[in-house]
CSV table of C-alpha atoms and ligand atoms in Angstrom, one decimal:
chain,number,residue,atom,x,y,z
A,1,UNK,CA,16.0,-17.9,1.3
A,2,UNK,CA,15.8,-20.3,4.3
A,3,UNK,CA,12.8,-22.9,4.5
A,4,UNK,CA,11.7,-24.6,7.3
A,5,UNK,CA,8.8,-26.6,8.2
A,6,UNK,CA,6.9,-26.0,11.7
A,7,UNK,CA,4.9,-29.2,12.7
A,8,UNK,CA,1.4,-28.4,14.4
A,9,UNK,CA,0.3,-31.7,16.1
A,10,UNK,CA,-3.0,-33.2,15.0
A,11,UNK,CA,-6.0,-33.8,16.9
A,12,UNK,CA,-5.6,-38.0,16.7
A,13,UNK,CA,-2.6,-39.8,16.3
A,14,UNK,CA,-1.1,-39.7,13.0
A,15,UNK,CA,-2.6,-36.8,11.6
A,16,UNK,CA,-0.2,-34.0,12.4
A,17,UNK,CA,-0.3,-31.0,9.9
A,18,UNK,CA,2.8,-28.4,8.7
A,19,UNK,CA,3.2,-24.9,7.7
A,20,UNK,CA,6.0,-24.1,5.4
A,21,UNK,CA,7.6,-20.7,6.3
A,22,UNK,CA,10.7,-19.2,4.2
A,23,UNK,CA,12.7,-16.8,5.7
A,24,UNK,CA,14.8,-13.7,3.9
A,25,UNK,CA,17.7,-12.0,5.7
A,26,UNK,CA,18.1,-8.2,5.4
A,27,UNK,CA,21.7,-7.0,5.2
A,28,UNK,CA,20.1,-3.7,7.1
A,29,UNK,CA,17.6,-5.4,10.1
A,30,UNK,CA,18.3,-2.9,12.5
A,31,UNK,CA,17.2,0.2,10.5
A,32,UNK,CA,14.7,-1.6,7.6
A,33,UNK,CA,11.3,-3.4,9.2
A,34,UNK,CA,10.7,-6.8,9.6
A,35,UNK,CA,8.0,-8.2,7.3
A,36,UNK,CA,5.5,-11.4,7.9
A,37,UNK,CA,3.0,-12.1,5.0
A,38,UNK,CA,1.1,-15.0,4.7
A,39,UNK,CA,-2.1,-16.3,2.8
A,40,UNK,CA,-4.8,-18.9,2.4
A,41,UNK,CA,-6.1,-18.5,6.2
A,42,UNK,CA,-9.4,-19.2,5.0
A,43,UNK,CA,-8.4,-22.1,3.5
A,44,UNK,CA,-10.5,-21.7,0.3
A,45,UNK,CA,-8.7,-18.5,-0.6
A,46,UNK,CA,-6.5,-18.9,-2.2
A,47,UNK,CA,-5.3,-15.9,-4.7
A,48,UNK,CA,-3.0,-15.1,-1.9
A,49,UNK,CA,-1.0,-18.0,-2.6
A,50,UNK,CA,-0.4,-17.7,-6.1
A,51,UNK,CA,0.6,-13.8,-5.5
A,52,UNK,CA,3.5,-15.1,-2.5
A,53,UNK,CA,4.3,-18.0,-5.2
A,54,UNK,CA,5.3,-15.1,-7.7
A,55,UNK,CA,6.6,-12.6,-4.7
A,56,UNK,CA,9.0,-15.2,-3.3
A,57,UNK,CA,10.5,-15.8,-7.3
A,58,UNK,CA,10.9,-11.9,-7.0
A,59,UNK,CA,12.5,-11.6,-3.6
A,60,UNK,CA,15.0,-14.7,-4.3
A,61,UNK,CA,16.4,-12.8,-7.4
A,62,UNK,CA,16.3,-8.9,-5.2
A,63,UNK,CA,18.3,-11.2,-2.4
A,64,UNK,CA,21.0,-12.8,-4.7
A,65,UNK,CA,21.7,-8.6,-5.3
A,66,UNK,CA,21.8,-7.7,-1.8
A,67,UNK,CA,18.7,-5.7,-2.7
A,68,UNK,CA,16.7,-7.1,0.3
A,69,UNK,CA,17.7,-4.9,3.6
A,70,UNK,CA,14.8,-5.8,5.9
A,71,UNK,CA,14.3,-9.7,7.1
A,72,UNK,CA,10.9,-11.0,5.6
A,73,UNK,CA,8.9,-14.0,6.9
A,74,UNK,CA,6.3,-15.9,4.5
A,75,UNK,CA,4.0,-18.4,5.2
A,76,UNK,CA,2.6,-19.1,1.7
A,77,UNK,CA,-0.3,-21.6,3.3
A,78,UNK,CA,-1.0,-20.3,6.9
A,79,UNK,CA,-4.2,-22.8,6.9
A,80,UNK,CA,-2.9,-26.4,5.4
A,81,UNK,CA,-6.2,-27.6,7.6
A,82,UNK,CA,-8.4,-25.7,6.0
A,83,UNK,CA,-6.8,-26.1,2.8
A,84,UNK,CA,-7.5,-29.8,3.3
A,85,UNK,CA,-11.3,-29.6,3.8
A,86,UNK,CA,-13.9,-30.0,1.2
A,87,UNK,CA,-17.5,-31.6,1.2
A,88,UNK,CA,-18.3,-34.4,-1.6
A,89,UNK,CA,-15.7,-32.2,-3.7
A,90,UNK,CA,-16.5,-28.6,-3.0
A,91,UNK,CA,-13.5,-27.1,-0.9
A,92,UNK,CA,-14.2,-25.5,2.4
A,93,UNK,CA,-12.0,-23.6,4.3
A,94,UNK,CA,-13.6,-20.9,6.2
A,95,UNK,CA,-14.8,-22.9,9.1
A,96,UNK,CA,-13.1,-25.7,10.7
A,97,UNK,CA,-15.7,-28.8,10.3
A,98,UNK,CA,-14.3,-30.5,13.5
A,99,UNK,CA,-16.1,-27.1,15.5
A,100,UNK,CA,-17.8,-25.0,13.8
A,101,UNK,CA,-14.6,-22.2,14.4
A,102,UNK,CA,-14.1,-19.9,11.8
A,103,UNK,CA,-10.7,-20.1,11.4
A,104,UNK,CA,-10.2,-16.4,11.3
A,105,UNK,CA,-11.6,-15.6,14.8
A,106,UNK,CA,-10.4,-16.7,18.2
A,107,UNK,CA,-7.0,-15.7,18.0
A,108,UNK,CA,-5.0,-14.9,21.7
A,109,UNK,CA,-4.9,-11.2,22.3
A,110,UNK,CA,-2.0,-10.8,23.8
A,111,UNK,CA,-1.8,-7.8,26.6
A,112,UNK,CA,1.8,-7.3,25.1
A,113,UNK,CA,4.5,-8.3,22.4
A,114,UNK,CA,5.2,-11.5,25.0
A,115,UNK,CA,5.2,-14.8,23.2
A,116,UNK,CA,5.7,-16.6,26.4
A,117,UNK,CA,1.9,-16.6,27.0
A,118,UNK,CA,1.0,-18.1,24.1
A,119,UNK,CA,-0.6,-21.5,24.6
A,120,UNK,CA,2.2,-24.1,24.8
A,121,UNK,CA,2.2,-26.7,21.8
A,122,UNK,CA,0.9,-29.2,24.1
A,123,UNK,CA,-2.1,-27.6,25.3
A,124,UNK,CA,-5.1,-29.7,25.4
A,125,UNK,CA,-6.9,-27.7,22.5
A,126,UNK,CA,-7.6,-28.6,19.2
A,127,UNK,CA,-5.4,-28.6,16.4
A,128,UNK,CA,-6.9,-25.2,14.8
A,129,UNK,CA,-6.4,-23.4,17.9
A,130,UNK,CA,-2.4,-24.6,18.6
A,131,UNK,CA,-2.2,-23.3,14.7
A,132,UNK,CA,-3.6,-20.1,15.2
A,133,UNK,CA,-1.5,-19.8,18.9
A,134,UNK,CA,1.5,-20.5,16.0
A,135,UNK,CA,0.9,-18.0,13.5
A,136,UNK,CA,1.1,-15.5,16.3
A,137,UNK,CA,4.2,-16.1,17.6
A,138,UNK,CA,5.2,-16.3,13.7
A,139,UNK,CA,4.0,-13.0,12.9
A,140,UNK,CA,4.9,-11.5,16.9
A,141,UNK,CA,8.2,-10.1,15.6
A,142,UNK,CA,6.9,-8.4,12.5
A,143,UNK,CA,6.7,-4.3,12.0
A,144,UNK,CA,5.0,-4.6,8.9
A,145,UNK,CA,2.1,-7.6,8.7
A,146,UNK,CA,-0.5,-8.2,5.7
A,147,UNK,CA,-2.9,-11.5,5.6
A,148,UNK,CA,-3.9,-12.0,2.5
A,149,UNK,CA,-7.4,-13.3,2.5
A,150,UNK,CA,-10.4,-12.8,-0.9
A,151,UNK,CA,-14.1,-12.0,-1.2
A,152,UNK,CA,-16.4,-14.1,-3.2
A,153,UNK,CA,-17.2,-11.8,-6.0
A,154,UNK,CA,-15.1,-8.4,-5.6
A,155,UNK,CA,-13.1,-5.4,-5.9
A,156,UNK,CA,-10.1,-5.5,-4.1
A,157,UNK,CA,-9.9,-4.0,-0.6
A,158,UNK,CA,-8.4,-3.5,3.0
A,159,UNK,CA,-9.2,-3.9,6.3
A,160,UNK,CA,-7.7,-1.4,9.2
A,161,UNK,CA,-7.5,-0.4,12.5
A,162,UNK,CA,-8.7,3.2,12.3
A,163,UNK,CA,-5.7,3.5,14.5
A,164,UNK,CA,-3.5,3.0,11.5
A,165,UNK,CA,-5.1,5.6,9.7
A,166,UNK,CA,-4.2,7.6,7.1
A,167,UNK,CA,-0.4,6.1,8.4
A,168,UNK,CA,-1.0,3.2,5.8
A,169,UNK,CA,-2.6,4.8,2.5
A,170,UNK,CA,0.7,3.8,1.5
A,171,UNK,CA,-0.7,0.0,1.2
A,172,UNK,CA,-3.7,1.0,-0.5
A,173,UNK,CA,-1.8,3.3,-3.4
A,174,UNK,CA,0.7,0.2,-3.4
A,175,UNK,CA,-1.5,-3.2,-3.9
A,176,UNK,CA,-4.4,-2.7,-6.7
A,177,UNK,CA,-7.3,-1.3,-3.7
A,178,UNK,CA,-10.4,0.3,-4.6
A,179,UNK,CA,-11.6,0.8,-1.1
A,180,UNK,CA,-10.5,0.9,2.7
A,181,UNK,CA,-12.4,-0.2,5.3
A,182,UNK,CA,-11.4,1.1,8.5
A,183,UNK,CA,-12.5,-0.6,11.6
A,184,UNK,CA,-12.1,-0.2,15.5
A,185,UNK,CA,-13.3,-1.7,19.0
A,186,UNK,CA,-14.2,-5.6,18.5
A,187,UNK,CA,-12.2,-7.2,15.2
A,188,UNK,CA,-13.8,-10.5,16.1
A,189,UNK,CA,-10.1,-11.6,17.5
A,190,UNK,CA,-8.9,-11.9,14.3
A,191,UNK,CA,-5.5,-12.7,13.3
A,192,UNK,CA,-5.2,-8.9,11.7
A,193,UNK,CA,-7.1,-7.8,15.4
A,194,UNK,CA,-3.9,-10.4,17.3
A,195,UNK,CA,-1.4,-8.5,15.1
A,196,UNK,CA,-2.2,-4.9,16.7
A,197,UNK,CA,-3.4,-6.2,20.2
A,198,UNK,CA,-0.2,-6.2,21.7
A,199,UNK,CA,1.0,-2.9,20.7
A,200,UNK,CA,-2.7,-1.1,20.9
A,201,UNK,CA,-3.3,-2.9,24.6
A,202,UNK,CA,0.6,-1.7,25.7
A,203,UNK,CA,-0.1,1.6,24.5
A,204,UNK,CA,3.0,1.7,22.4
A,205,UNK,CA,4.1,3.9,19.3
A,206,UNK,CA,2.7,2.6,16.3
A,207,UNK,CA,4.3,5.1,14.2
A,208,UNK,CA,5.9,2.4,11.3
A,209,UNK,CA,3.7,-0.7,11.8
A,210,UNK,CA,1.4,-2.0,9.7
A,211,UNK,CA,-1.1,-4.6,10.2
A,212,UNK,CA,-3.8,-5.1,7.6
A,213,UNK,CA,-6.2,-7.7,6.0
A,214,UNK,CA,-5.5,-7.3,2.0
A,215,UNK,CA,-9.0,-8.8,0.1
A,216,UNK,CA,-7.9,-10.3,-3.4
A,217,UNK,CA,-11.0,-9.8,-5.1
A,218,UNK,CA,-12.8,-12.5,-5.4
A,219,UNK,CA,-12.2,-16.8,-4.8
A,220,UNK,CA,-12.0,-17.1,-8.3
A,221,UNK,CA,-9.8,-14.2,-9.1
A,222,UNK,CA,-6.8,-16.3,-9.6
A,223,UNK,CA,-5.1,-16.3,-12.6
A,224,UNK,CA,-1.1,-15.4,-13.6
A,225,UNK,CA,-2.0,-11.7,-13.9
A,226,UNK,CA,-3.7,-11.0,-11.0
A,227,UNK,CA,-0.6,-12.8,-9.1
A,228,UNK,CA,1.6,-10.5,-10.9
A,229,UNK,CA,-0.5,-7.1,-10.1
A,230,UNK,CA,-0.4,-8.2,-6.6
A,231,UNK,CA,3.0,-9.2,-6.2
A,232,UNK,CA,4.1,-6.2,-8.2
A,233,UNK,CA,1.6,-4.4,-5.3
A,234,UNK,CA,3.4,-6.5,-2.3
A,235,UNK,CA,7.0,-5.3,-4.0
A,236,UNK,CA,5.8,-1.4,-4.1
A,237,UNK,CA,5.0,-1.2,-0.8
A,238,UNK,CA,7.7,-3.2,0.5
A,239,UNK,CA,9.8,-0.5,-1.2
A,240,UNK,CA,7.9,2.5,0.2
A,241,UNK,CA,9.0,0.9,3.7
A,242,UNK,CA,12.7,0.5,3.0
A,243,UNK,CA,12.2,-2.8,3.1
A,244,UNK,CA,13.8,-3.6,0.0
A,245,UNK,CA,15.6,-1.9,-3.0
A,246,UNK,CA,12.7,-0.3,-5.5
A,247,UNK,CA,10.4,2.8,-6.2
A,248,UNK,CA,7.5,2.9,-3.6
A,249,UNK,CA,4.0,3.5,-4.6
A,250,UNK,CA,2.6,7.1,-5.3
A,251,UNK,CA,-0.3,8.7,-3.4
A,252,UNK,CA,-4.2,7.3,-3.0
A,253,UNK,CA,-7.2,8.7,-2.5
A,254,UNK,CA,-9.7,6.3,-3.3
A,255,UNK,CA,-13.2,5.8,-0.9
A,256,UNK,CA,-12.3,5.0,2.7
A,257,UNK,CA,-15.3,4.0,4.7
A,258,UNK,CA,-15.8,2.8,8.4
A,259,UNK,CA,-17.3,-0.2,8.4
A,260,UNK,CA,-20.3,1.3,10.2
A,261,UNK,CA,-20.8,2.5,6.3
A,262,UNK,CA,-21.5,-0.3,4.7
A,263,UNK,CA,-24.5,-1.7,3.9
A,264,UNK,CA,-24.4,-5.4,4.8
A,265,UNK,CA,-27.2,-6.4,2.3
A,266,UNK,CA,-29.2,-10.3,3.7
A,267,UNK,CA,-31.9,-11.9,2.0
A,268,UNK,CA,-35.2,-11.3,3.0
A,269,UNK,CA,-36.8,-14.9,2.3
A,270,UNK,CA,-34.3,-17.9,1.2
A,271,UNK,CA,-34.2,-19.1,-2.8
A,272,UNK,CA,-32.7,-18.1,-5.5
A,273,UNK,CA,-30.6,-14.8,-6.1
A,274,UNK,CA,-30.2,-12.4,-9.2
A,275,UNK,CA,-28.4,-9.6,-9.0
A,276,UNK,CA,-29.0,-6.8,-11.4
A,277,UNK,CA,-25.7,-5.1,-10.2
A,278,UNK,CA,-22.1,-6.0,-10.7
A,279,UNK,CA,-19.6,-5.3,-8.5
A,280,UNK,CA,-18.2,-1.9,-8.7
A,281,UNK,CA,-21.6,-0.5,-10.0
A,282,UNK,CA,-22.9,2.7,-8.2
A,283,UNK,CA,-25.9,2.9,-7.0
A,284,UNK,CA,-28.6,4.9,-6.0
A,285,UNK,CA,-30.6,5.1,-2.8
A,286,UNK,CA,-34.2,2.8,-3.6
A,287,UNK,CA,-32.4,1.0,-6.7
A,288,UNK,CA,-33.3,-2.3,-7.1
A,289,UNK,CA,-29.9,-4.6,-6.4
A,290,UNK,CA,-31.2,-7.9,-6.3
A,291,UNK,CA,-34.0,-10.2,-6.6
A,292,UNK,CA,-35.1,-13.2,-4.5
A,293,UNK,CA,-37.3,-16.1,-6.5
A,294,UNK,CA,-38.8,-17.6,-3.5
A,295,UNK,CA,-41.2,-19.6,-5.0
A,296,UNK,CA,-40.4,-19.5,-8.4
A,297,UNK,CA,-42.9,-19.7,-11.7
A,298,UNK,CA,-45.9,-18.1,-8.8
A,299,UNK,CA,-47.1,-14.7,-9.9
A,300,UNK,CA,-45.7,-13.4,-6.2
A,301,UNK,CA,-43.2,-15.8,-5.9
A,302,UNK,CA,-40.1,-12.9,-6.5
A,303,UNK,CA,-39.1,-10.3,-4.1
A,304,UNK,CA,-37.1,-7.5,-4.7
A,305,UNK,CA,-34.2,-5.9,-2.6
A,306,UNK,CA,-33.6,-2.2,-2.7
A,307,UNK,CA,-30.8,-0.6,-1.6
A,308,UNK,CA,-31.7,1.9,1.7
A,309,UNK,CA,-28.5,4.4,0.2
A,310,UNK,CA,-26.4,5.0,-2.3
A,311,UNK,CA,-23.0,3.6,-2.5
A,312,UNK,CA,-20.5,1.7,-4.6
A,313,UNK,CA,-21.1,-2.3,-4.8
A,314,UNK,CA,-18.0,-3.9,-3.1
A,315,UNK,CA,-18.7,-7.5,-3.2
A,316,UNK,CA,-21.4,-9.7,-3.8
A,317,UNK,CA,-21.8,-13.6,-3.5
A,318,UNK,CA,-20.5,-16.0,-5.6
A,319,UNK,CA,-23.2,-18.7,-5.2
A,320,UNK,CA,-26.6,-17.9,-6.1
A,321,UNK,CA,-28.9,-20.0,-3.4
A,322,UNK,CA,-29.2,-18.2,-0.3
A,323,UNK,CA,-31.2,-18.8,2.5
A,324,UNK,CA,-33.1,-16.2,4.6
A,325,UNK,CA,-30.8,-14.0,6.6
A,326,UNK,CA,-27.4,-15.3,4.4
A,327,UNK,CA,-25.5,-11.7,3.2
A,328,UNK,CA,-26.2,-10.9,-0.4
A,329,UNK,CA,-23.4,-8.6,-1.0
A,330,UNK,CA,-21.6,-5.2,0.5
A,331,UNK,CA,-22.2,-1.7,0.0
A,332,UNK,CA,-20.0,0.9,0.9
A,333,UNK,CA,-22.4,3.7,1.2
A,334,UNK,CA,-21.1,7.6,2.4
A,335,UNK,CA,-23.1,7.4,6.2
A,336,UNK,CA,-23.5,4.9,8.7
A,337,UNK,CA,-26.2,2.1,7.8
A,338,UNK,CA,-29.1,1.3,9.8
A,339,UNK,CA,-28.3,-1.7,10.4
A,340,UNK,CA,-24.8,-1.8,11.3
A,341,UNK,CA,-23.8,-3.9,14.2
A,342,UNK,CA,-20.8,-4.4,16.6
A,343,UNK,CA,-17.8,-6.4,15.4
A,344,UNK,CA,-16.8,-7.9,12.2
A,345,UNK,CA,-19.3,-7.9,9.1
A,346,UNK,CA,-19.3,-11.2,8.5
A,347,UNK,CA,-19.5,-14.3,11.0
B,401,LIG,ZN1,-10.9,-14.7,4.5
């Protein structure tokens, strides 16, 4: 396994950053897919991580057997600037603090697999945007493309183009999914959104390609067995593809939702949360999910938070102060939601 180091120059002198990316050569790369995984975007997520830590153990000892026949690209830390950020203690790595950006929008959208457009590394832009510019062309040559990202508090799940659709149940039987969440239109110009852009804008097959955002459960879902399960997961499918020696996964049918379907629950007034659902609970339309102390220790100082349909409880928050508007957790309900809007779920 090769391992290089690509150098992404800082915003002020002596603060440039690096990405470690290992490389695998297939003994088969013209007939088995090209892979590119990589984790820890958000830099605060981190089960991704652990999961290529126990993957690239696994895919040293298939290689020393010849057992690897497609070439496969990881970037085990795709964000080491948002890995870096935390306030007084608290890691934060969803936003970039210098702007504001979340770090998993504003990617280029290329009009076609050309990295030659790509912003050049000395473009006047900041540091997170020559980065992202960088995981492209990474990730350009790649048939098969999963970012590993996490919820707060959840079940494990996938984002998909719709495009991509039923092509890639084999991902969701593979990893340990409950649910896919199919979207289409705007993905917020996320990197999963930069990964299909070229091939959706050109109009070209995408019979064999996979491009997919893979939630871990939750932030704190990181532990030595979920890396194993996941790994284990990444191996299956890997298989299923040809892209190494191994059984593939068997078949899925599990719930598989537009995102138009799922109930994007906010808090009505700010204060503090309790939930009197778990995640993976079912509910029923007009149950009672959460509750809001707005002013609390007042006779009327509570507010309740019903759900408008029924649906299975994806993910829910992991701190329990919101303000008013913040999301209070996801419901993948069987129709469209009222209050579905355009884009992305989150911002
Ligand atoms: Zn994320």
């Amino acid at each position: 396994m090769d391992q290089h180091f690509e150098t992404i120059r800082g915003d002020l002198p002596g603060s440039d950053w690096r990405i470690k990316v290992l490389r695998l050569r297939g003994t088969r790369p013209d007939s088995a897919p090209t892979t590119y995984l990589q984790a820890a975007l958000h830099g605060d997520e981190v089960p991704g991580v652990a999961t290529l830590h126990v993957l690239a153990a696994r895919l040293r000892s298939l290689h020393a057997r010849g057992d690897v026949f497609g070439d496969i690209v990881i970037v085990p830390v795709a964000n080491p600037i948002g890995l870096s950020q935390s306030l007084a203690g608290e890691p934060t790595g969803r936003y970039d603090l210098s702007n504001r950006m979340n770090f998993n929008r504003d990617f280029p959208l290329l009009p076609g697999p050309d990295p030659s457009i790509l912003l050049a590394d000395d473009a006047p832009v900041t540091a997170s945007m020559r980065l992202k510019a960088r995981l492209v062309r990474l990730m350009l040559p790649a048939e098969l493309v999963l970012d590993l990202h996490c919820d707060e508090q959840s079940l494990p799940y996938v984002y998909l183009h719709e495009a991509l659709w039923p092509a890639c149940r084999d991902l969701l039987a593979a990893m340990p999914s409950d649910v896919a969440l199919l979207w289409k239109d705007d993905g917020g110009a996320a990197f999963e959104e930069a990964a299909l852009a070229p091939w959706l804008r050109s109009g070209a097959d995408l019979s064999g390609r996979t491009v997919a955002t893979v939630e871990l459960r939750g932030r704190s879902d990181v532990s030595p067995a979920f890396a194993a399960a996941d790994a284990a997961g990444l191996m299956r499918f890997l298989a299923g593809r040809g892209v190494v020696a191994g059984d593939g996964p068997a078949d899925w049918d599990g719930p598989v939702a537009p995102l138009d379907n799922v109930e994007m629950i906010r808090a009505p007034r700010g204060g503090i949360v309790l939930y009197h659902c778990d995640i993976g609970d079912r509910v029923a339309s007009g149950d009672r999910v959460a509750t809001i102390l707005f002013d609390p220790a007042a006779d009327d100082g509570a507010v309740d938070i019903l759900v408008p349909q029924a649906g299975l409880v994806l993910s829910r928050r992991d701190q329990r102060i919101l303000r008013p508007g913040e999301d209070v957790m996801k419901i993948v309900a069987n129709g469209p939601s009222a209050t579905a809007r355009p884009g992305p779920l989150e911002s």
